[in-house]
C-alpha cells in the first residue's frame, strides 16, 4: 500500500495541523551549528502555511530523558525557523500543557507555533504502549490532523511518530514522501546498471544492508574500514587495520553469494597504509595483496583506499544508472586520508541517473569536502532510518502512514 500523502487530508485551510518534524539539530552553547534539518522541513511547512493551515510544529532535540532541561529547549530552533520562514513563529514553553494549548488556540490561518521538546515528556519514548498512547492523546488534543515529516525518526515506535498518527487523520509530509520514493527506487526495480558503494567503519554495522542489497545490485564496491575484513577473508594480512575477525566467515559467504549470482564484488587493489591512527602519520600506498610490505610492516594501518582503486570505483560509478553510497572510503576527517572519499563523491556527481548518499557520516563527509546537496540526486536525512529501510525492515512510522 502506498504512503498517504498530503492530498489525502483534503482542504487544510483553517485546520490545526500538527507537524512532526526532525529538528534535532547540533547545538553548541545554545547556538545552532548546522540548520540543515530545519531547512529540510521548510517545503512541508511552507506548503501547509500557504494552504491556510494553522501549524503546530513538534520535534525532539537531544536526549533529555523525559524531563524539562533548558539545554535542550527548542526555543533557539523556533527563532531560527522564524528567520528562515521570514515570518513570526510562536513558541510554547511546554509540550502539551497550558502554554501549548494556548499557542494552538491562538493560531490564525497561515500561522505557526513550535511546542517545546517532545522528549521533555516521558510518554514520548515510554516502553509501555498505554503510556505512549496517553501522551499521544494529549498531543492529538492540540490539532485536527497530523503531518508526519521527521524521516530521521520513522524507525522508532514513539508517541508522536506512531500512536499520534493513529489517533488523528494523518499523512506523510513532502520530506518523508521524497525519502521513501528515492529509497524505494534503490530496492525495487532500480534502473541498471545499479552500483552499491559501501564503506564506513564496520562490517557489523552494515550486515543487514549488505544482505538486502547484494542480490539486487549489479556491482558492489567495498571501501572504508570494512574492506580489511574482506581482504582478510581472501587470505591477505592487513597489519593493524580495522579487522572484525569474527566476521571473516560471514564475509566469505558474501563473496560466494556475489559470485553465484553474477554480482560483481569489487575490492580495492590498493590502500593507503599509515604508521598509526593520526592526522600527521607517515603513509604510503600499498597493493592489497602486500599491505604489510611497507616501512611499517605489520604495524601499518589502512586508512583509505588507494588512488588506483579510487579510479576503478569512480569508473564503475560514473557508468551506472543507479548508485547508492553509504560509508566513507577512508578516515575522511583527516585530510591525508580523505582522497578516496573525495574521488567517490565527485564520481557520484557525474552519474547520469539516480545517485543517493545515505548515512550520517557520509552526508557529513560530502558537505565537509565542499560538495553541495544539489550535486547529488538525493542525500538522505535519516541515517539509521534510511539504513533500516534498505535492510528491508518494517518501519513503524511509515507503516502507520499506510506504507507496506
Ligand atoms: P555512515 O554514518 O555514513 O553510515 P559509518 O558510521 O559506518 O558511516 O562510518 C564512518 C566512519 O568510518 C568515519 O568516521 C571514518 O573515519 C571511518 N572509517 C572509514 N574508513 C576507515 C578506516 N580505513 N579505518 C578506520 N575507520 C575508518
Ligand atoms: Mg555513522
Coordinates of C-alpha atoms and ligand atoms in Angstrom, one line a residue:
X1 CA 0.0 0.0 0.0
X2 CA 1.3 3.4 -0.8
X3 CA 2.0 6.1 1.7
X4 CA -0.8 8.5 2.5
X5 CA 0.3 11.9 1.2
X6 CA -0.8 15.5 1.9
X7 CA -3.7 15.5 -0.6
X8 CA -5.4 12.7 1.4
X9 CA -6.1 15.2 4.2
X10 CA -8.3 17.3 1.9
X11 CA -8.6 21.1 2.3
X12 CA -6.2 22.3 5.0
X13 CA -7.5 25.9 5.3
X14 CA -8.4 26.7 8.9
X15 CA -7.4 23.2 10.1
X16 CA -5.0 22.9 13.1
X17 CA -2.3 20.7 11.7
X18 CA 0.4 19.1 13.9
X19 CA 3.6 18.6 12.0
X20 CA 6.1 16.1 13.5
X21 CA 9.4 17.2 12.1
X22 CA 13.0 16.3 12.9
X23 CA 14.5 19.5 14.4
X24 CA 17.2 17.5 16.2
X25 CA 20.0 20.0 15.2
X26 CA 23.5 20.1 16.6
X27 CA 23.8 22.9 19.3
X28 CA 26.9 24.4 20.9
X29 CA 26.2 26.6 23.9
X30 CA 22.6 27.3 22.7
X31 CA 23.8 28.2 19.2
X32 CA 22.7 26.0 16.2
X33 CA 25.8 24.9 14.4
X34 CA 24.0 23.3 11.4
X35 CA 20.5 24.2 10.5
X36 CA 20.2 21.6 7.7
X37 CA 17.4 19.8 9.4
X38 CA 15.3 22.9 9.9
X39 CA 15.8 23.8 6.2
X40 CA 14.7 20.2 5.3
X41 CA 11.3 20.8 6.9
X42 CA 10.6 24.1 5.1
X43 CA 8.9 22.7 1.9
X44 CA 6.2 21.0 4.0
X45 CA 5.8 23.9 6.5
X46 CA 5.6 26.4 3.7
X47 CA 3.1 24.3 1.8
X48 CA 0.8 24.0 4.9
X49 CA 1.1 27.7 5.7
X50 CA 0.3 28.7 2.2
X51 CA -2.7 26.4 2.2
X52 CA -4.1 28.4 5.2
X53 CA -3.4 25.7 7.8
X54 CA -2.7 26.6 11.5
X55 CA 0.5 24.8 12.1
X56 CA 1.8 23.3 15.3
X57 CA 5.3 22.0 14.8
X58 CA 6.8 19.5 17.2
X59 CA 10.1 17.7 17.5
X60 CA 12.6 16.1 19.8
X61 CA 16.0 17.6 20.5
X62 CA 18.8 15.6 22.1
X63 CA 18.1 13.1 24.9
X64 CA 16.6 15.0 27.8
X65 CA 15.3 11.8 29.4
X66 CA 11.6 12.7 29.9
X67 CA 12.0 15.8 31.9
X68 CA 12.5 19.5 31.0
X69 CA 16.1 20.6 30.6
X70 CA 16.9 24.1 29.4
X71 CA 19.9 22.9 27.5
X72 CA 17.6 21.0 25.1
X73 CA 14.9 23.7 24.6
X74 CA 13.6 24.2 21.1
X75 CA 13.4 27.9 21.6
X76 CA 16.6 28.7 19.5
X77 CA 15.2 26.4 16.8
X78 CA 11.9 28.3 16.8
X79 CA 13.8 31.5 16.4
X80 CA 15.9 30.2 13.5
X81 CA 12.8 28.8 11.9
X82 CA 11.2 32.3 12.0
X83 CA 14.3 33.7 10.2
X84 CA 14.1 31.0 7.6
X85 CA 10.4 31.4 7.0
X86 CA 10.6 35.2 7.1
X87 CA 7.5 35.3 9.4
X88 CA 6.8 35.1 13.2
X89 CA 6.9 31.7 14.9
X90 CA 5.1 31.5 18.3
X91 CA 6.8 29.3 20.9
X92 CA 5.1 27.3 23.7
X93 CA 7.1 26.8 26.8
X94 CA 5.7 23.3 27.4
X95 CA 4.8 20.4 25.2
X96 CA 1.2 19.6 25.9
X97 CA 0.4 21.9 28.9
X98 CA -1.3 25.3 29.2
X99 CA 1.3 27.1 27.1
X100 CA 1.0 24.6 24.2
X101 CA -2.8 24.6 24.4
X102 CA -2.9 28.4 24.4
X103 CA -0.5 28.6 21.5
X104 CA -2.6 26.2 19.5
X105 CA -5.8 28.0 20.2
X106 CA -4.3 31.4 19.4
X107 CA -3.2 30.4 15.9
X108 CA -4.9 32.1 12.9
X109 CA -4.9 30.7 9.4
X110 CA -1.4 30.6 7.9
X111 CA 0.3 31.0 11.3
X112 CA 2.7 28.6 13.1
X113 CA 3.8 27.7 16.6
X114 CA 6.5 25.4 17.8
X115 CA 5.9 23.5 21.0
X116 CA 8.6 22.5 23.5
X117 CA 10.8 19.4 23.1
X118 CA 8.7 16.2 22.9
X119 CA 11.2 14.3 25.0
X120 CA 10.6 16.6 28.0
X121 CA 7.6 14.3 28.4
X122 CA 8.3 10.7 29.5
X123 CA 5.3 9.5 27.4
X124 CA 7.1 10.2 24.1
X125 CA 9.6 7.4 24.4
X126 CA 7.9 5.2 27.0
X127 CA 8.3 1.5 26.6
X128 CA 4.7 1.0 27.8
X129 CA 2.2 1.2 24.9
X130 CA -0.5 2.7 27.1
X131 CA 1.8 5.4 28.4
X132 CA 2.8 6.4 24.9
X133 CA -0.8 6.4 23.8
X134 CA -1.9 8.6 26.7
X135 CA 0.7 11.1 25.8
X136 CA -0.2 10.9 22.1
X137 CA -3.8 11.7 23.1
X138 CA -2.7 14.9 24.8
X139 CA -0.8 15.8 21.6
X140 CA -3.8 14.9 19.5
X141 CA -5.9 17.4 21.5
X142 CA -3.7 20.2 20.1
X143 CA -4.7 19.6 16.5
X144 CA -7.2 18.3 13.9
X145 CA -4.7 16.4 11.7
X146 CA -1.1 15.1 11.8
X147 CA 1.5 15.5 9.1
X148 CA 4.5 13.2 9.8
X149 CA 7.7 14.6 8.3
X150 CA 10.6 13.6 10.6
X151 CA 12.2 10.9 8.4
X152 CA 15.1 10.5 10.9
X153 CA 12.7 9.0 13.5
X154 CA 10.3 6.8 11.4
X155 CA 12.2 3.7 12.6
X156 CA 11.2 4.5 16.2
X157 CA 7.9 3.5 17.8
X158 CA 7.4 6.7 19.7
X159 CA 4.2 8.5 20.6
X160 CA 4.5 11.4 18.1
X161 CA 5.7 9.1 15.3
X162 CA 3.4 6.1 15.8
X163 CA 0.4 6.4 18.2
X164 CA -0.4 10.0 17.2
X165 CA -0.6 9.0 13.6
X166 CA -3.3 6.5 14.6
X167 CA -5.3 9.0 16.7
X168 CA -5.6 11.8 14.1
X169 CA -6.2 11.8 10.3
X170 CA -2.5 11.6 9.2
X171 CA -0.3 11.7 6.2
X172 CA 3.3 11.9 5.2
X173 CA 4.9 15.3 4.5
X174 CA 6.9 16.1 1.5
X175 CA 10.3 15.1 3.0
X176 CA 9.1 11.6 4.0
X177 CA 7.4 11.3 0.7
X178 CA 10.7 12.1 -1.2
X179 CA 12.8 9.8 1.1
X180 CA 10.5 6.9 0.6
X181 CA 10.3 7.4 -3.1
X182 CA 14.0 7.5 -3.6
X183 CA 14.9 4.7 -1.2
X184 CA 12.2 2.5 -2.8
X185 CA 13.9 3.0 -6.1
X186 CA 17.0 1.6 -4.6
X187 CA 15.3 -1.6 -3.6
X188 CA 12.5 -2.2 -6.1
X189 CA 13.4 -2.3 -9.8
X190 CA 16.4 0.0 -9.8
X191 CA 17.5 1.3 -13.2
X192 CA 20.5 -0.7 -14.3
X193 CA 23.4 -0.9 -14.0
X194 CA 23.0 -0.5 -10.3
X195 CA 26.1 0.0 -8.2
X196 CA 26.2 0.0 -4.4
X197 CA 29.3 1.5 -2.7
X198 CA 29.9 0.5 0.9
X199 CA 32.4 1.8 3.3
X200 CA 32.4 3.3 6.8
X201 CA 34.0 1.8 9.8
X202 CA 32.5 -1.7 10.4
X203 CA 31.0 -4.6 8.5
X204 CA 29.0 -5.4 11.6
X205 CA 27.1 -2.1 11.3
X206 CA 26.1 -2.9 7.7
X207 CA 25.3 -6.6 7.7
X208 CA 21.6 -6.1 7.0
X209 CA 22.2 -3.6 4.2
X210 CA 24.8 -5.9 2.5
X211 CA 22.5 -8.9 2.7
X212 CA 19.5 -7.0 1.4
X213 CA 21.2 -5.1 -1.4
X214 CA 23.7 -7.8 -2.5
X215 CA 21.2 -9.7 -4.6
X216 CA 19.7 -6.6 -6.1
X217 CA 22.9 -4.8 -7.2
X218 CA 25.0 -5.4 -10.4
X219 CA 28.2 -4.1 -8.7
X220 CA 29.2 -3.8 -5.1
X221 CA 32.3 -1.7 -4.3
X222 CA 33.8 -2.1 -0.8
X223 CA 36.0 0.5 0.8
X224 CA 36.3 2.1 4.3
X225 CA 37.4 0.2 7.4
X226 CA 35.3 -2.8 6.4
X227 CA 37.4 -3.6 3.3
X228 CA 40.1 -5.1 5.5
X229 CA 37.8 -7.8 6.8
X230 CA 37.1 -8.6 3.1
X231 CA 40.8 -8.7 2.3
X232 CA 41.5 -10.9 5.3
X233 CA 38.7 -13.2 4.1
X234 CA 40.8 -13.6 0.9
X235 CA 43.8 -14.5 3.0
X236 CA 45.7 -11.2 2.9
X237 CA 47.4 -9.9 6.0
X238 CA 46.1 -6.5 6.9
X239 CA 48.5 -5.3 9.6
X240 CA 46.8 -3.3 12.4
X241 CA 43.9 -2.1 10.1
X242 CA 40.4 -2.4 11.3
X243 CA 39.5 -6.1 11.3
X244 CA 36.5 -7.9 12.5
X245 CA 37.9 -11.4 12.7
X246 CA 34.6 -12.9 13.9
X247 CA 33.0 -11.9 10.6
X248 CA 35.6 -13.3 8.2
X249 CA 33.4 -16.4 7.6
X250 CA 30.3 -14.2 7.0
X251 CA 32.2 -12.1 4.6
X252 CA 33.4 -15.2 2.8
X253 CA 29.8 -16.1 2.4
X254 CA 29.1 -12.7 0.8
X255 CA 31.9 -13.2 -1.6
X256 CA 30.5 -16.6 -2.6
X257 CA 26.9 -15.3 -2.9
X258 CA 28.1 -12.5 -5.1
X259 CA 29.9 -14.9 -7.3
X260 CA 27.0 -17.3 -7.6
X261 CA 24.6 -14.5 -8.5
X262 CA 26.8 -12.9 -11.0
X263 CA 27.1 -9.7 -8.9
X264 CA 30.5 -8.0 -9.4
X265 CA 32.0 -7.6 -6.0
X266 CA 35.0 -5.1 -6.5
X267 CA 37.6 -4.9 -3.7
X268 CA 40.3 -2.3 -3.7
X269 CA 43.6 -3.2 -5.4
X270 CA 45.5 -0.8 -3.3
X271 CA 45.2 1.0 0.1
X272 CA 46.8 3.9 1.9
X273 CA 48.8 2.4 4.8
X274 CA 49.8 4.6 7.7
X275 CA 52.2 4.3 10.6
X276 CA 49.3 4.9 13.0
X277 CA 45.8 6.4 13.5
X278 CA 46.8 10.1 13.5
X279 CA 46.3 13.0 11.1
X280 CA 50.1 13.5 10.8
X281 CA 51.0 9.8 10.5
X282 CA 53.5 8.8 7.8
X283 CA 51.8 6.9 5.0
X284 CA 52.4 5.1 1.7
X285 CA 50.3 3.4 -0.9
X286 CA 50.5 -0.4 -0.9
X287 CA 49.0 -3.2 -3.0
X288 CA 46.1 -5.0 -1.4
X289 CA 48.0 -8.3 -1.5
X290 CA 51.1 -6.7 0.1
X291 CA 49.7 -4.4 2.8
X292 CA 52.5 -5.4 5.2
X293 CA 55.3 -4.8 2.7
X294 CA 55.7 -1.2 3.7
X295 CA 58.2 0.5 6.1
X296 CA 55.6 0.0 8.8
X297 CA 55.4 -3.8 8.3
X298 CA 52.7 -5.5 10.4
X299 CA 52.2 -2.3 12.4
X300 CA 50.7 -0.5 9.4
X301 CA 47.1 0.7 9.4
X302 CA 45.0 1.1 6.3
X303 CA 43.2 4.4 6.5
X304 CA 42.0 5.0 2.9
X305 CA 41.5 3.2 -0.4
X306 CA 44.4 3.7 -2.8
X307 CA 44.4 6.0 -5.8
X308 CA 44.2 3.2 -8.4
X309 CA 41.2 1.7 -6.6
X310 CA 39.5 5.1 -6.3
X311 CA 39.8 5.5 -10.1
X312 CA 38.4 2.0 -10.7
X313 CA 35.5 2.7 -8.3
X314 CA 34.9 6.1 -9.9
X315 CA 34.6 4.5 -13.4
X316 CA 32.1 1.9 -12.2
X317 CA 30.1 4.7 -10.5
X318 CA 30.1 7.0 -13.5
X319 CA 28.9 4.3 -15.8
X320 CA 25.9 3.3 -13.6
X321 CA 22.3 4.4 -13.9
X322 CA 21.6 4.0 -10.2
X323 CA 24.2 4.4 -7.4
X324 CA 23.7 4.1 -3.6
X325 CA 26.7 5.1 -1.5
X326 CA 26.9 4.5 2.2
X327 CA 30.1 4.9 4.3
X328 CA 33.2 7.0 3.7
X329 CA 36.1 5.2 1.9
X330 CA 38.6 6.3 4.5
X331 CA 39.2 8.3 7.6
X332 CA 38.0 11.5 5.8
X333 CA 38.2 13.5 9.0
X334 CA 42.0 13.6 8.5
X335 CA 42.9 15.4 5.2
X336 CA 45.7 12.9 4.4
X337 CA 43.1 10.1 4.2
X338 CA 40.2 11.9 2.5
X339 CA 41.2 11.4 -1.1
X340 CA 39.3 8.2 -1.7
X341 CA 36.1 9.6 -0.3
X342 CA 36.5 12.8 -2.3
X343 CA 37.1 10.9 -5.6
X344 CA 34.0 8.7 -5.0
X345 CA 31.8 11.8 -4.1
X346 CA 33.0 13.5 -7.2
X347 CA 32.1 10.5 -9.3
X348 CA 28.6 10.4 -7.8
X349 CA 28.0 14.0 -9.0
X350 CA 28.6 12.7 -12.6
X351 CA 26.0 9.9 -12.6
X352 CA 23.6 10.1 -15.4
X353 CA 20.7 8.7 -13.4
X354 CA 19.9 8.4 -9.7
X355 CA 22.8 9.0 -7.2
X356 CA 22.0 8.7 -3.5
X357 CA 24.2 9.3 -0.4
X358 CA 23.0 7.7 2.8
X359 CA 24.4 7.6 6.3
X360 CA 25.1 10.4 8.8
X361 CA 28.9 10.4 8.4
X362 CA 28.7 10.0 4.6
X363 CA 26.4 13.1 4.4
X364 CA 28.7 15.0 6.7
X365 CA 31.7 13.9 4.6
X366 CA 30.4 15.2 1.3
X367 CA 29.5 18.5 2.8
X368 CA 32.8 18.8 4.7
X369 CA 34.7 18.1 1.4
X370 CA 32.9 21.1 -0.2
X371 CA 30.2 19.4 -2.2
X372 CA 26.7 20.8 -2.2
X373 CA 23.5 18.8 -1.7
X374 CA 22.2 19.7 -5.2
X375 CA 25.1 17.9 -6.9
X376 CA 23.6 14.6 -5.8
X377 CA 20.2 13.0 -6.7
X378 CA 19.5 12.8 -3.0
X379 CA 21.2 12.9 0.4
X380 CA 19.1 11.0 2.8
X381 CA 18.3 12.9 6.0
X382 CA 17.8 9.8 8.1
X383 CA 21.0 7.9 9.0
X384 CA 19.5 4.9 10.9
X385 CA 16.1 5.2 9.3
X386 CA 17.5 5.0 5.8
X387 CA 19.7 2.1 6.5
X388 CA 16.8 0.2 8.2
X389 CA 14.6 0.9 5.1
X390 CA 17.3 -0.5 2.9
X391 CA 17.6 -3.6 5.1
X392 CA 14.0 -4.3 4.2
X393 CA 12.8 -3.7 7.8
X394 CA 9.3 -2.6 8.5
X395 CA 9.5 1.0 9.9
X396 CA 6.6 1.7 12.4
X397 CA 6.4 5.4 11.5
X398 CA 5.9 4.5 7.8
X399 CA 3.6 1.6 8.3
X400 CA 1.2 3.7 10.3
X401 CA 1.0 6.1 7.3
X402 CA -0.1 3.2 5.0
X403 CA 3.3 2.1 3.7
X404 CA 3.8 -1.6 3.2
Ligands
LIG1 P1 27.8 6.3 8.0 O1 27.5 7.2 9.2 O2 27.8 7.2 6.7 O3 26.9 5.1 7.8 P2 29.9 4.9 9.3 O4 29.4 5.4 10.6 O5 29.7 3.5 9.0 O6 29.3 5.8 8.1 O7 31.5 5.2 9.2 C1 32.0 6.4 9.3 C2 33.4 6.4 9.9 O8 34.2 5.4 9.3 C3 34.2 7.6 9.7 O9 34.3 8.3 11.0 C4 35.5 7.2 9.2 O10 36.6 7.9 9.8 C5 35.6 5.7 9.5 N1 36.5 5.0 8.6 C6 36.5 5.0 7.3 N2 37.5 4.2 6.8 C7 38.2 3.8 7.9 C8 39.4 3.0 8.0 N3 40.0 2.5 7.0 N4 39.8 2.8 9.3 C9 39.1 3.2 10.4 N5 38.0 4.0 10.3 C10 37.5 4.3 9.0
LIG2 MG1 27.9 6.8 11.3

